[in-house]
Amino acid sequence: FPIDITFKSTNPFGWPQIVLSVYGPDFFGHDVVRGYGAVHVPFVPGRHKRTIAMFVPESTSRLQQFTSWFTGRRPEFTDPKVVAQGEGREVTRVRSQGFVTVSFNVM
């Protein structure tokens, strides 16, 4: 999906990131999260390819896992900033869920 964005900054602190949230149907036809990932936008002109490791949050107990499977409501983040920031994620239980390749054309 082509995205056209213009950024201007005096310093690279807090450089923009693209946060991906991938959704898809489960066995029962419910839309569930398939993975989250984030990557910093390159700042050097040219064509860049980035591979983003995707992850999905998991329930912490067997009872929660069964309940989420039974109801079709799996754990997901309510705020996309959680994916882009590091703080608070060390206590979140996640599972690796594949990769997404993104191509950038920076001018």
Coordinates of C-alpha atoms in Angstrom, one line a residue:
F1 CA 0.0 0.0 0.0
P2 CA 1.7 3.2 -1.1
I3 CA 2.0 5.9 1.6
D4 CA 3.3 9.4 0.8
I5 CA 4.5 11.3 3.8
T6 CA 6.8 14.4 4.3
F7 CA 8.8 14.9 7.5
K8 CA 10.9 17.8 8.6
S9 CA 13.0 17.8 11.8
T10 CA 16.0 19.5 13.4
N11 CA 17.2 16.4 15.2
P12 CA 16.6 12.6 14.9
F13 CA 15.3 12.1 18.4
G14 CA 11.9 10.4 18.3
W15 CA 12.4 9.5 14.7
P16 CA 9.1 8.3 13.1
Q17 CA 8.2 4.7 13.1
I18 CA 5.6 2.7 11.2
V19 CA 3.6 0.5 13.4
L20 CA 1.9 -2.5 11.8
S21 CA -1.2 -4.3 13.1
V22 CA -2.1 -7.3 11.0
Y23 CA -5.6 -8.8 11.4
G24 CA -7.2 -11.9 9.9
P25 CA -10.0 -14.4 10.4
D26 CA -9.7 -17.3 12.8
F27 CA -11.3 -20.7 12.6
F28 CA -14.7 -19.3 13.6
G29 CA -14.6 -16.3 11.2
H30 CA -13.8 -13.7 13.9
D31 CA -11.2 -11.0 13.0
V32 CA -8.3 -11.5 15.4
V33 CA -4.9 -10.0 15.6
R34 CA -2.3 -11.9 13.6
G35 CA 0.7 -9.8 14.6
Y36 CA 2.2 -6.5 15.6
G37 CA 5.5 -5.0 14.6
A38 CA 7.3 -1.6 14.2
V39 CA 10.2 -0.2 12.2
H40 CA 11.9 3.2 12.1
V41 CA 11.6 5.0 8.8
P42 CA 15.0 5.2 7.1
F43 CA 16.4 8.8 6.8
V44 CA 19.0 8.1 4.0
P45 CA 17.7 8.7 0.5
G46 CA 17.2 5.6 -1.7
R47 CA 15.3 2.4 -1.8
H48 CA 15.3 0.4 1.5
K49 CA 13.9 -3.0 2.4
R50 CA 13.2 -3.8 6.1
T51 CA 12.0 -7.1 7.5
I52 CA 9.8 -6.6 10.5
A53 CA 9.5 -9.4 13.1
M54 CA 5.8 -9.7 14.1
F55 CA 4.6 -10.8 17.5
V56 CA 1.2 -11.4 19.1
P57 CA 0.3 -11.1 22.8
E58 CA -0.6 -14.3 24.7
S59 CA -2.8 -15.1 27.7
T60 CA -0.9 -15.7 30.9
S61 CA -2.9 -18.7 32.2
R62 CA -4.5 -21.8 30.7
L63 CA -7.9 -20.6 31.9
Q64 CA -7.5 -17.3 30.0
Q65 CA -6.3 -19.2 26.9
F66 CA -9.3 -21.4 26.9
T67 CA -11.7 -18.5 27.6
S68 CA -10.2 -16.4 24.7
W69 CA -10.4 -19.4 22.4
F70 CA -14.0 -20.1 23.4
T71 CA -15.2 -16.5 23.1
G72 CA -13.1 -15.7 20.0
R73 CA -11.6 -12.6 21.8
R74 CA -7.9 -13.0 21.9
P75 CA -5.5 -10.6 23.8
E76 CA -4.6 -7.5 21.8
F77 CA -3.1 -4.1 22.5
T78 CA -5.6 -1.2 22.8
D79 CA -3.0 1.5 22.1
P80 CA -0.5 1.2 19.2
K81 CA 2.1 3.2 21.1
V82 CA 2.8 0.1 23.2
V83 CA 4.3 -1.6 20.1
A84 CA 6.5 1.4 19.2
Q85 CA 7.8 2.1 22.8
G86 CA 9.9 -0.2 24.9
E87 CA 8.6 0.7 28.3
G88 CA 6.1 -1.7 29.9
R89 CA 6.6 -4.4 27.3
E90 CA 9.1 -6.4 29.4
V91 CA 6.1 -7.8 31.4
T92 CA 4.0 -8.6 28.4
R93 CA 3.9 -12.2 27.2
V94 CA 4.2 -12.4 23.4
R95 CA 4.8 -15.1 20.8
S96 CA 6.7 -14.7 17.5
Q97 CA 4.3 -14.7 14.6
G98 CA 6.3 -14.4 11.4
F99 CA 7.7 -11.5 9.3
V100 CA 6.6 -8.7 7.1
T101 CA 8.8 -7.1 4.5
V102 CA 8.4 -3.3 3.9
S103 CA 10.0 -1.4 1.0
F104 CA 10.8 2.3 1.4
N105 CA 11.6 4.8 -1.3
V106 CA 13.1 7.8 0.5
M107 CA 13.8 11.1 -1.3

